[in-house]
Coordinates of N, CA, C and O in Angstrom, one line a residue:
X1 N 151.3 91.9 65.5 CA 150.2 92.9 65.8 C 150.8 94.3 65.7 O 150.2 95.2 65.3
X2 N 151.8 94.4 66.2 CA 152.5 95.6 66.4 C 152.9 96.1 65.3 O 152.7 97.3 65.2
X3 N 153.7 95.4 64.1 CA 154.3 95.4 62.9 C 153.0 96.2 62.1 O 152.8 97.3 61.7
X4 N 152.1 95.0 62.1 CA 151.1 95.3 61.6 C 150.4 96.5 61.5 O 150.4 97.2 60.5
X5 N 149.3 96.9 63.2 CA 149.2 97.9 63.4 C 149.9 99.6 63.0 O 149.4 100.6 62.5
X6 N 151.0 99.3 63.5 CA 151.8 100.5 62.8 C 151.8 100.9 61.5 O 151.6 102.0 61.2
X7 N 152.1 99.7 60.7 CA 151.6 100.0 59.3 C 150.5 100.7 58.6 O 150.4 101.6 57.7
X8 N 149.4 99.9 59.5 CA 148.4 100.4 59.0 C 148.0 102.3 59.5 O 147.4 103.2 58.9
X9 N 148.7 102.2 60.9 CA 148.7 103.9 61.0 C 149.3 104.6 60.3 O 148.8 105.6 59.8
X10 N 150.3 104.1 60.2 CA 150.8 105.4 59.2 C 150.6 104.6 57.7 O 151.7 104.7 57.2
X11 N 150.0 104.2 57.2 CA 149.3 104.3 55.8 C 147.7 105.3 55.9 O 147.2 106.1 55.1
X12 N 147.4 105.0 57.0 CA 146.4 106.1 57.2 C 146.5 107.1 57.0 O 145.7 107.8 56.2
X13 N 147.7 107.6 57.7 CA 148.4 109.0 58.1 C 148.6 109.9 56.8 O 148.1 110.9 56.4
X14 N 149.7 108.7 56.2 CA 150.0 109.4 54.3 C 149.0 109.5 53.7 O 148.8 110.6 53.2
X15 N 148.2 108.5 53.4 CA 146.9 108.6 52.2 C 145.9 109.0 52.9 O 146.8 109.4 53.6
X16 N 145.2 109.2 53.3 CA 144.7 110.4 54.5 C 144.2 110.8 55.3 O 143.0 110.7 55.7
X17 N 145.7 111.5 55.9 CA 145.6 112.1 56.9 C 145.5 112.3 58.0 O 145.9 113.3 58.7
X18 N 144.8 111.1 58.5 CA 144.5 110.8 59.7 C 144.9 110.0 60.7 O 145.3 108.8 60.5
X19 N 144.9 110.4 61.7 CA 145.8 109.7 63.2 C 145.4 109.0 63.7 O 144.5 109.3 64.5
X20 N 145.7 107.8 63.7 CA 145.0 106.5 64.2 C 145.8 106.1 65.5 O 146.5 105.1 65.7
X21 N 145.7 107.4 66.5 CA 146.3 106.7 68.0 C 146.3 106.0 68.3 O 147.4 105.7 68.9
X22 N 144.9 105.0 68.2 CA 145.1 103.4 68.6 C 145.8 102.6 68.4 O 146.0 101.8 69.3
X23 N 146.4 102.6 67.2 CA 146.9 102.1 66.8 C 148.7 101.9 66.6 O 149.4 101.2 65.9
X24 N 148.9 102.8 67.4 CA 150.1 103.4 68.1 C 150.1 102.6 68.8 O 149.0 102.1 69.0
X25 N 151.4 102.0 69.6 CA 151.8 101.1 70.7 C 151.0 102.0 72.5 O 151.3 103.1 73.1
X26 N 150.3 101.2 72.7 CA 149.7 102.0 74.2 C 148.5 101.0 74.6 O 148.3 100.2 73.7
X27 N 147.8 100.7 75.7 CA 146.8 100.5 75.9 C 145.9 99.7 75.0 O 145.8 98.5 75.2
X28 N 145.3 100.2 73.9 CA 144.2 99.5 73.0 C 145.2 98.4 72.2 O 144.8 97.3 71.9
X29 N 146.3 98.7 72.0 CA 147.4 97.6 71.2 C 147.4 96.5 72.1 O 147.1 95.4 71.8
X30 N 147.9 96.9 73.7 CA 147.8 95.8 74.3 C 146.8 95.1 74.7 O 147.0 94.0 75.2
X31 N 145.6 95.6 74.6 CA 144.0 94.9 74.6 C 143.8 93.8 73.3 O 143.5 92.7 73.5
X32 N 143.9 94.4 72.3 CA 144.0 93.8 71.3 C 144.9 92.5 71.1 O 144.5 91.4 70.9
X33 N 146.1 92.7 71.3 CA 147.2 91.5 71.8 C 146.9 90.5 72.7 O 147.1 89.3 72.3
X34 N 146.2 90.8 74.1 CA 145.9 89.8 75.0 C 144.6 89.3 74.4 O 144.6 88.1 74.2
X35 N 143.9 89.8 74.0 CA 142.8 89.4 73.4 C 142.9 88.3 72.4 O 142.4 87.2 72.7
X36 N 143.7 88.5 71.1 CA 144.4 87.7 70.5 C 144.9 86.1 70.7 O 144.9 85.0 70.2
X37 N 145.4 87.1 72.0 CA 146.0 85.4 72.6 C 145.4 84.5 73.5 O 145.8 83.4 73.7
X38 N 144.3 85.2 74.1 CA 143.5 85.0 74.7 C 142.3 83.8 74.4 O 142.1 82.7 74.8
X39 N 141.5 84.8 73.6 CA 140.4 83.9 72.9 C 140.1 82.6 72.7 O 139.0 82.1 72.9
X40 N 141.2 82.2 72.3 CA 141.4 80.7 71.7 C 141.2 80.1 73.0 O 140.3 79.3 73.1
X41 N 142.2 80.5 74.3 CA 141.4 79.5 75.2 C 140.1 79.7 76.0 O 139.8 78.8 76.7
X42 N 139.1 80.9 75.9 CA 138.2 80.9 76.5 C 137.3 80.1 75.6 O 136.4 79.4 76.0
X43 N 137.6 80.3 74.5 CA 136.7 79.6 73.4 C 137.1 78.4 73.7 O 136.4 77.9 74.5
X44 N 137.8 77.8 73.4 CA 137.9 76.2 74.0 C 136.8 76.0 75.7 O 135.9 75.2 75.8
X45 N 137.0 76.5 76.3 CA 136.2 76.6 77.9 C 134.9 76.5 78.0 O 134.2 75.9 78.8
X46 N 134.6 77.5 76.7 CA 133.1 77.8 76.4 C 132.7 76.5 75.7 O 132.1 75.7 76.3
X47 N 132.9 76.3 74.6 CA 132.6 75.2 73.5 C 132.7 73.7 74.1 O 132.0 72.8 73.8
X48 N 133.8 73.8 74.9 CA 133.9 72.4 76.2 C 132.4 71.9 76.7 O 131.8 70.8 76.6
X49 N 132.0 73.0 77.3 CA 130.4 73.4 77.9 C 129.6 73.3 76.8 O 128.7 72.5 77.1
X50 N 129.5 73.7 75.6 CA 128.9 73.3 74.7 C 128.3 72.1 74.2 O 127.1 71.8 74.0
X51 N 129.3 71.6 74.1 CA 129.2 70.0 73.3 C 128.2 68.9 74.4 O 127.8 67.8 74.0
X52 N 127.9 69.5 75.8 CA 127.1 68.7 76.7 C 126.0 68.9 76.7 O 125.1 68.2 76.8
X53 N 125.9 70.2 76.4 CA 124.3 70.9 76.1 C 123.6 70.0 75.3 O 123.9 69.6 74.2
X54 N 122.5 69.7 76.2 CA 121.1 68.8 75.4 C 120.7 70.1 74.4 O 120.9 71.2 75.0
X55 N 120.2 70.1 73.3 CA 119.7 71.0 72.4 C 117.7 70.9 72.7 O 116.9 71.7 72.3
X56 N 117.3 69.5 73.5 CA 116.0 69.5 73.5 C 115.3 70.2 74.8 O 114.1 70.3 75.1
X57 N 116.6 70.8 75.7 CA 115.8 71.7 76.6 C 115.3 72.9 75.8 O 114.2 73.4 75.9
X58 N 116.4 73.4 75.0 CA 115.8 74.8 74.1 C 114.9 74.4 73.4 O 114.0 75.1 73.3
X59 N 114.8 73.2 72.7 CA 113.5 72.9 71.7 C 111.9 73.1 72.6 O 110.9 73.8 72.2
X60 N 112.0 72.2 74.0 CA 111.4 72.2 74.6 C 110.6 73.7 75.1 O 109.4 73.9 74.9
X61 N 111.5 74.5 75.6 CA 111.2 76.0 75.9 C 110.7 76.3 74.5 O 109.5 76.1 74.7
X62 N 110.8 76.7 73.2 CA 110.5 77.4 71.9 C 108.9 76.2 71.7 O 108.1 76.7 70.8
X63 N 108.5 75.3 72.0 CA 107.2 74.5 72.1 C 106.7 74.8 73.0 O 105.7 74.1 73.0
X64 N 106.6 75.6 74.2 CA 106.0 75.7 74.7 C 106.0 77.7 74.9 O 105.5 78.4 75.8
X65 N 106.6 78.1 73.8 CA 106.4 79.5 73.8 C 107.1 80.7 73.9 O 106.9 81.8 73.5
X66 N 108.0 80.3 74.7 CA 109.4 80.8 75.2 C 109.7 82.0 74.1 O 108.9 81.9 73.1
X67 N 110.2 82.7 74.0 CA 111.2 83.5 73.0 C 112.1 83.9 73.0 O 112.4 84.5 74.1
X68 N 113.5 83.8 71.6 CA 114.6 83.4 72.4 C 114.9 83.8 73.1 O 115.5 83.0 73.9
X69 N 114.9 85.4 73.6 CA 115.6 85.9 74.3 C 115.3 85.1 75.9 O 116.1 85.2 76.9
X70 N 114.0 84.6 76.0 CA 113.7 83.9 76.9 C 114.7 83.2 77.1 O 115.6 83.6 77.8
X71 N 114.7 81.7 76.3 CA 115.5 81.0 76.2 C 116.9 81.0 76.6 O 117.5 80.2 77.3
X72 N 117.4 82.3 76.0 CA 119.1 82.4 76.1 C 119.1 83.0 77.3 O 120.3 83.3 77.6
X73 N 118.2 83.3 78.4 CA 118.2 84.1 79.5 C 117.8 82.7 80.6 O 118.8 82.5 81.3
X74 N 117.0 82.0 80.8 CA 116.8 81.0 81.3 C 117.2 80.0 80.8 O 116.6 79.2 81.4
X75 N 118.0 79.3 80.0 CA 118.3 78.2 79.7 C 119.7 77.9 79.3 O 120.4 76.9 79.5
X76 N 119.9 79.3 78.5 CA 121.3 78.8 78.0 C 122.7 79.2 78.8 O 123.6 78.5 79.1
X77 N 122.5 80.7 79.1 CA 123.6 81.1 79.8 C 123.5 81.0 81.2 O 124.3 81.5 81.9
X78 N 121.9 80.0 82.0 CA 122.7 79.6 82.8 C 123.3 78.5 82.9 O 124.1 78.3 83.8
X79 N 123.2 77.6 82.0 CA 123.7 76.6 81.7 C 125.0 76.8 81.5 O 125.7 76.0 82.2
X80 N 125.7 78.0 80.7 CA 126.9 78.2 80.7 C 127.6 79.0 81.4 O 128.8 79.2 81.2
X81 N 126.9 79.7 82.6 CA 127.6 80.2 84.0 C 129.4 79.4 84.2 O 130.6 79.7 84.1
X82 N 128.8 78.4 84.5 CA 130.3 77.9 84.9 C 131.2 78.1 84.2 O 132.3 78.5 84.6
X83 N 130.8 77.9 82.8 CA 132.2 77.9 81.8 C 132.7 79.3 81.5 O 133.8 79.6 81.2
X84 N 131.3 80.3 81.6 CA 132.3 81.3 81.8 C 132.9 82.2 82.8 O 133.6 83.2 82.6
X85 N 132.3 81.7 84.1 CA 133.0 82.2 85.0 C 134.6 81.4 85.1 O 135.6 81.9 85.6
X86 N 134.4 80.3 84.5 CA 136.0 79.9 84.6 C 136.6 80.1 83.7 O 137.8 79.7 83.8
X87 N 136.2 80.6 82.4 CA 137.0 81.3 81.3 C 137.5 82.5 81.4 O 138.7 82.8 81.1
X88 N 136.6 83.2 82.0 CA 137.4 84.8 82.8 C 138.1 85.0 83.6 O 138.9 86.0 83.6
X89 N 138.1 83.9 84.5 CA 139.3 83.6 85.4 C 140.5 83.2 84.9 O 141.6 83.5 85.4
X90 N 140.5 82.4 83.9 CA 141.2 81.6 82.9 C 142.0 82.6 82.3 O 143.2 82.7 82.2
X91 N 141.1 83.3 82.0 CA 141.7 84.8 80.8 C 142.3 85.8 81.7 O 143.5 86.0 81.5
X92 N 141.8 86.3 82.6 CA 142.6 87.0 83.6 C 144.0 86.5 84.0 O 145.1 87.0 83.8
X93 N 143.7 85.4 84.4 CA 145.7 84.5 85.4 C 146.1 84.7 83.8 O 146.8 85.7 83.6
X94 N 145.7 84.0 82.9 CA 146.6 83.9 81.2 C 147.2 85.3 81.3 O 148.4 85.6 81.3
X95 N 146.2 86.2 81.3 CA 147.2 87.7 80.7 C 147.7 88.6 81.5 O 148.3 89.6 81.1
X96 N 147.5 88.3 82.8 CA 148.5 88.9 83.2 C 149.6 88.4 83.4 O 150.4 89.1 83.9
X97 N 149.8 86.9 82.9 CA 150.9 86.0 82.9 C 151.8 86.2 81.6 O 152.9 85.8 81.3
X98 N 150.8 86.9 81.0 CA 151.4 87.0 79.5 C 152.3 88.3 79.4 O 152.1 89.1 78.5
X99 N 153.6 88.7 80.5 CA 154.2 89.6 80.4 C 154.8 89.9 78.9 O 155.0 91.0 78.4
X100 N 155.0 88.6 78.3 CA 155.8 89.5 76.5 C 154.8 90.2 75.8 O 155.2 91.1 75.1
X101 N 153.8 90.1 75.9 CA 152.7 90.4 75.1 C 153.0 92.3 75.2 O 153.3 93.3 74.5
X102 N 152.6 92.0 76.9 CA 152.5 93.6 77.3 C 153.3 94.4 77.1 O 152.9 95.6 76.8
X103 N 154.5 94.1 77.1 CA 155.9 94.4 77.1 C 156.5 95.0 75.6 O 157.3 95.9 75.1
X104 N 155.7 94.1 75.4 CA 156.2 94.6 73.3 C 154.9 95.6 73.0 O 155.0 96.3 72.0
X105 N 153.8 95.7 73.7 CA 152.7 96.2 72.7 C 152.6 97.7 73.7 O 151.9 98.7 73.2
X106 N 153.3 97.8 74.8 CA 153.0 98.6 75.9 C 153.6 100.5 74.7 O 154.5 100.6 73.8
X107 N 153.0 101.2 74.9 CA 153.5 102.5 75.1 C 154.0 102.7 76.1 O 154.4 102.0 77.0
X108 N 153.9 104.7 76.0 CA 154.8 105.6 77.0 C 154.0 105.2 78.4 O 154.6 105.3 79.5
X109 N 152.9 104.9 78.4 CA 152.2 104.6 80.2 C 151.9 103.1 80.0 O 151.1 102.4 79.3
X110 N 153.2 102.9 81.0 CA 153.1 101.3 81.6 C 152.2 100.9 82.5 O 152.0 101.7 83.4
X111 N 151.6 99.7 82.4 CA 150.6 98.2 83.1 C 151.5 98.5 84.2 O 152.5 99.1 84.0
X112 N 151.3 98.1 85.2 CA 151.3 97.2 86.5 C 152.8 96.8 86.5 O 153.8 97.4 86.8
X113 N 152.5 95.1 85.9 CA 153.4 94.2 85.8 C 154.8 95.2 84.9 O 155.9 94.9 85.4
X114 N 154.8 96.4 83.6 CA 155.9 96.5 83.5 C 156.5 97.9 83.9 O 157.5 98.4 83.5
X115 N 155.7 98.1 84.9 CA 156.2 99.3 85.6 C 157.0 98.2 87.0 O 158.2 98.5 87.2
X116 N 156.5 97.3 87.5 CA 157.2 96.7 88.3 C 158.3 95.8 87.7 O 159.3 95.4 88.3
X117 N 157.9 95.5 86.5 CA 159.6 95.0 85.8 C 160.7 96.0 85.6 O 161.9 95.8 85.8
X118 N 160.0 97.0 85.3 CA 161.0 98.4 85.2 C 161.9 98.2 86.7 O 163.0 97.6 86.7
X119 N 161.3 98.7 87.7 CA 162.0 99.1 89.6 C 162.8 97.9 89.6 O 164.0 98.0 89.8
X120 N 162.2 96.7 89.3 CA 163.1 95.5 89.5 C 163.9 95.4 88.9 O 164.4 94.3 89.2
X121 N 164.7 95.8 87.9 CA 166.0 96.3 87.6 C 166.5 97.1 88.5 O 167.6 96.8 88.9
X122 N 165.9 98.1 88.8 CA 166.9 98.8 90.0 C 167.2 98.4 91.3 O 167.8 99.2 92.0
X123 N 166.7 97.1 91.8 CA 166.6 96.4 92.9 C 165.3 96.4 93.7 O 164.4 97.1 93.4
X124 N 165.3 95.5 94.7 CA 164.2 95.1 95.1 C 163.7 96.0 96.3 O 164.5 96.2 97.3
X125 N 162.4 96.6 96.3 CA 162.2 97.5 97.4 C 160.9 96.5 98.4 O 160.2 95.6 98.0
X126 N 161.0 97.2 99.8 CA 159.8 96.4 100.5 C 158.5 96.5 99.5 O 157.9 95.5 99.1
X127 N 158.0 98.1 99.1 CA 157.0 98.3 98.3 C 156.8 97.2 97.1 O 155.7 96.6 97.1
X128 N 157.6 96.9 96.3 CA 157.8 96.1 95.3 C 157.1 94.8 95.8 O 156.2 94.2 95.1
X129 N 157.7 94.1 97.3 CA 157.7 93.0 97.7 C 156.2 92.9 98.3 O 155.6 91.8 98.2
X130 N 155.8 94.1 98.8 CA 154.3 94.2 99.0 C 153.1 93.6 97.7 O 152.3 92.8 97.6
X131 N 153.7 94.7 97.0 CA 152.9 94.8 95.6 C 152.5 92.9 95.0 O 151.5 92.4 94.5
X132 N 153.9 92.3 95.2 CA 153.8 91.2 94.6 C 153.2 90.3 95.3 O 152.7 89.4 94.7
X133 N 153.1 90.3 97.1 CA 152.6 89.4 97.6 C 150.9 89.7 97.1 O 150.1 88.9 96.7
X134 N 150.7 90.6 97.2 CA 149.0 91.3 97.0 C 148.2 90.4 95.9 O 147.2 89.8 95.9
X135 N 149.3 90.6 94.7 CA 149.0 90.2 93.7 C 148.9 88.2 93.6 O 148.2 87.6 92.8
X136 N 149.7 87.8 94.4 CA 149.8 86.4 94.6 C 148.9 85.9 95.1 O 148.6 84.7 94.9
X137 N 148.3 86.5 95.8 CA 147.6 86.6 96.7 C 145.4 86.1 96.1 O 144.5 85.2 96.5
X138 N 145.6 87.8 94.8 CA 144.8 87.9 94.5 C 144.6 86.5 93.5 O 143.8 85.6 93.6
X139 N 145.5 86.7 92.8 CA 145.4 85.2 91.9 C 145.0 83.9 92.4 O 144.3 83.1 91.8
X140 N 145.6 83.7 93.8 CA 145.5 82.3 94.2 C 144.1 82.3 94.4 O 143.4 81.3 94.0
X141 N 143.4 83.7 95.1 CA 141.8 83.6 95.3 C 141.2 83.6 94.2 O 140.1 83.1 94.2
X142 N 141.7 84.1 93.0 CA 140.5 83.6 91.6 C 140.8 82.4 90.7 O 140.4 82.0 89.6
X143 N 141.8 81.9 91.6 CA 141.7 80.7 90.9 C 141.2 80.1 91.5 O 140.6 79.2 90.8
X144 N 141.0 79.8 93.1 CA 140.5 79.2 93.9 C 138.7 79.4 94.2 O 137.8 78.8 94.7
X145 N 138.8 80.6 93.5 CA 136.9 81.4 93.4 C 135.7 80.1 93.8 O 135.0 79.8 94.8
X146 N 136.1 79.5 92.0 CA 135.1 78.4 91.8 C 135.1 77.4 93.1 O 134.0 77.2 93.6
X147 N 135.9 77.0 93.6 CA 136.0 76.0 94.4 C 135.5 76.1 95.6 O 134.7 75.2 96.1
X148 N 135.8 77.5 96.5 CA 135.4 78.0 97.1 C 134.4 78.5 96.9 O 134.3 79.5 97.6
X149 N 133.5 78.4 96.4 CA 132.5 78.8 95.8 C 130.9 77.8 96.1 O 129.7 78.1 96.4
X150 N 131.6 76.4 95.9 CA 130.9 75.2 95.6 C 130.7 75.0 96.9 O 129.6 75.0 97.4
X151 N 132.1 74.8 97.7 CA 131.8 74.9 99.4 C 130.9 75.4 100.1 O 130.1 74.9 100.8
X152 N 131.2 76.6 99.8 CA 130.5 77.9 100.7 C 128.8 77.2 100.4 O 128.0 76.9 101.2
X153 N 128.7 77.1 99.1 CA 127.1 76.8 98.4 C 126.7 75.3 99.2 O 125.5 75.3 99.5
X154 N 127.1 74.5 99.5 CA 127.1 73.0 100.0 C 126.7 73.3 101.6 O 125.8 73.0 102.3
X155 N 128.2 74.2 101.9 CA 128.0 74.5 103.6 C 126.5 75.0 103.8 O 125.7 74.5 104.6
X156 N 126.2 76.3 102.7 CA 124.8 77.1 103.1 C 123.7 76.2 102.9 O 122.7 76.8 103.3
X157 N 123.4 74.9 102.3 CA 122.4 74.4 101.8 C 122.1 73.2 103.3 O 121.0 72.9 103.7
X158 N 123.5 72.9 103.9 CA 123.1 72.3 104.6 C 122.7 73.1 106.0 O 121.7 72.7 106.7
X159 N 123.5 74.3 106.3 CA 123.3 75.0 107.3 C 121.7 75.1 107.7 O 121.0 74.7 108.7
X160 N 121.2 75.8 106.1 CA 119.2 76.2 105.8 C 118.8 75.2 105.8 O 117.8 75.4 106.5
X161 N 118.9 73.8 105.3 CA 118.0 72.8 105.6 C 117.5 72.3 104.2 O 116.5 71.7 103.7
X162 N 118.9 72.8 103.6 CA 118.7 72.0 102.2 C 119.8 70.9 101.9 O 120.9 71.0 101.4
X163 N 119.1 69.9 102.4 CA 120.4 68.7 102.8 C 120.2 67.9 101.4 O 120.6 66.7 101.6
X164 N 119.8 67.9 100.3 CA 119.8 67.3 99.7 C 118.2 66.3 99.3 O 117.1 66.6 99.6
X165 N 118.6 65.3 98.7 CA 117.3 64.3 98.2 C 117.4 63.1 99.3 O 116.6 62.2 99.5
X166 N 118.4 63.2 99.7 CA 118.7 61.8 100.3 C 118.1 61.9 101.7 O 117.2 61.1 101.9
X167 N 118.3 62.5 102.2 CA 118.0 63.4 103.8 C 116.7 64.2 103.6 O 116.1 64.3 104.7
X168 N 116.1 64.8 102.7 CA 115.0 64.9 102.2 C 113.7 63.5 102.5 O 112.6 63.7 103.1
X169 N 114.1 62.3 102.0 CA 113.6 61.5 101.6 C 113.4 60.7 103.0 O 112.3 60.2 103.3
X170 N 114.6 60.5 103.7 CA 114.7 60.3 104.9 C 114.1 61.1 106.0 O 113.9 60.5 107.0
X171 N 113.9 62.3 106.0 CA 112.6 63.4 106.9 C 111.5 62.5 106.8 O 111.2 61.7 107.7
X172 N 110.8 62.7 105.5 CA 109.6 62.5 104.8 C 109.1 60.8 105.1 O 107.9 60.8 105.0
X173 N 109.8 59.6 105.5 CA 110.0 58.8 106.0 C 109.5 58.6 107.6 O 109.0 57.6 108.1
X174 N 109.9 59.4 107.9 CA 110.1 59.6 110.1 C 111.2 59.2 109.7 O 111.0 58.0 109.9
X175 N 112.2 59.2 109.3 CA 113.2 58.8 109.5 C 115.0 59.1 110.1 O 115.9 58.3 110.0

């Protein structure tokens, strides 16, 4: 991407004239990069979710009037909530995990991670040691999000008095 890009700026540059900053090693190079490498697995994440999708709930909605935008707003993407909340999560831990990426695509203002690979050559400071628990920190919680998530939803359903069909059924009963 880098080889590439470059090329293409300065072919810009000569034939004409024009400065394609972006395209300079900085920021939008390494967006472009993680993205790159990225993709492939959120699109696996997504399309995962896909392939379960009944197609006769959407048919259903479009027979009784729906339009798509209906449809894709009530049917589809919540249907695919999960997969992409855990593809973003997915994509986030991937790239910030993806130090070569950054590293090779980075310009003169360094990310995070290689401003702190930078100090860590010069040895290890408390600040540094801060910085990284924070960050360990944050990651274990978005990877842990979903999970915690289901809990918390389970705990509150039973807390309000939404115990389910089973305990439902058993009220309704005297039971």
């Amino acid at each position: 991407i880098l080889a590439f890009a470059s090329r293409l700026a300065q072919l810009a540059d000569d034939v004409f004239g024009w400065e394609l900053s972006f395209l300079r090693p900085g920021l939008p190079l390494v967006v472009l990069g993680q993205f790159s490498y990225i993709v492939s697995i959120a699109t696996l994440t997504i399309s995962a979710r896909l392939q379960r999708f009944d197609i006769a709930l959407e048919e259903a909605a479009y027979n009784l009037g729906a339009s798509r935008a209906a449809v894709l707003w009530t049917i589809t993407l919540p249907y695919l909530k999960p997969a992409l909340i855990g593809a973003a999560a997915i994509s986030f831990l991937m790239s910030f995990e993806n130090f070569n990426t950054t590293l090779m695509l980075v310009g003169s203002d360094p990310p995070l991670t290689v401003m702190m690979y930078g100090r860590m050559r010069e040895g290890a400071s408390p600040v540094l040691n801060a910085v990284s628990l924070f960050l360990m920190l944050g990651s274990a919680l978005l990877a842990l999000a979903p999970l915690l998530g289901g809990w918390l939803t389970a705990k509150a359903g039973w807390i309000f008095g939404d115990a389910g069909p089973f305990f439902t059924d058993l009220y309704s009963m005297g039971g």
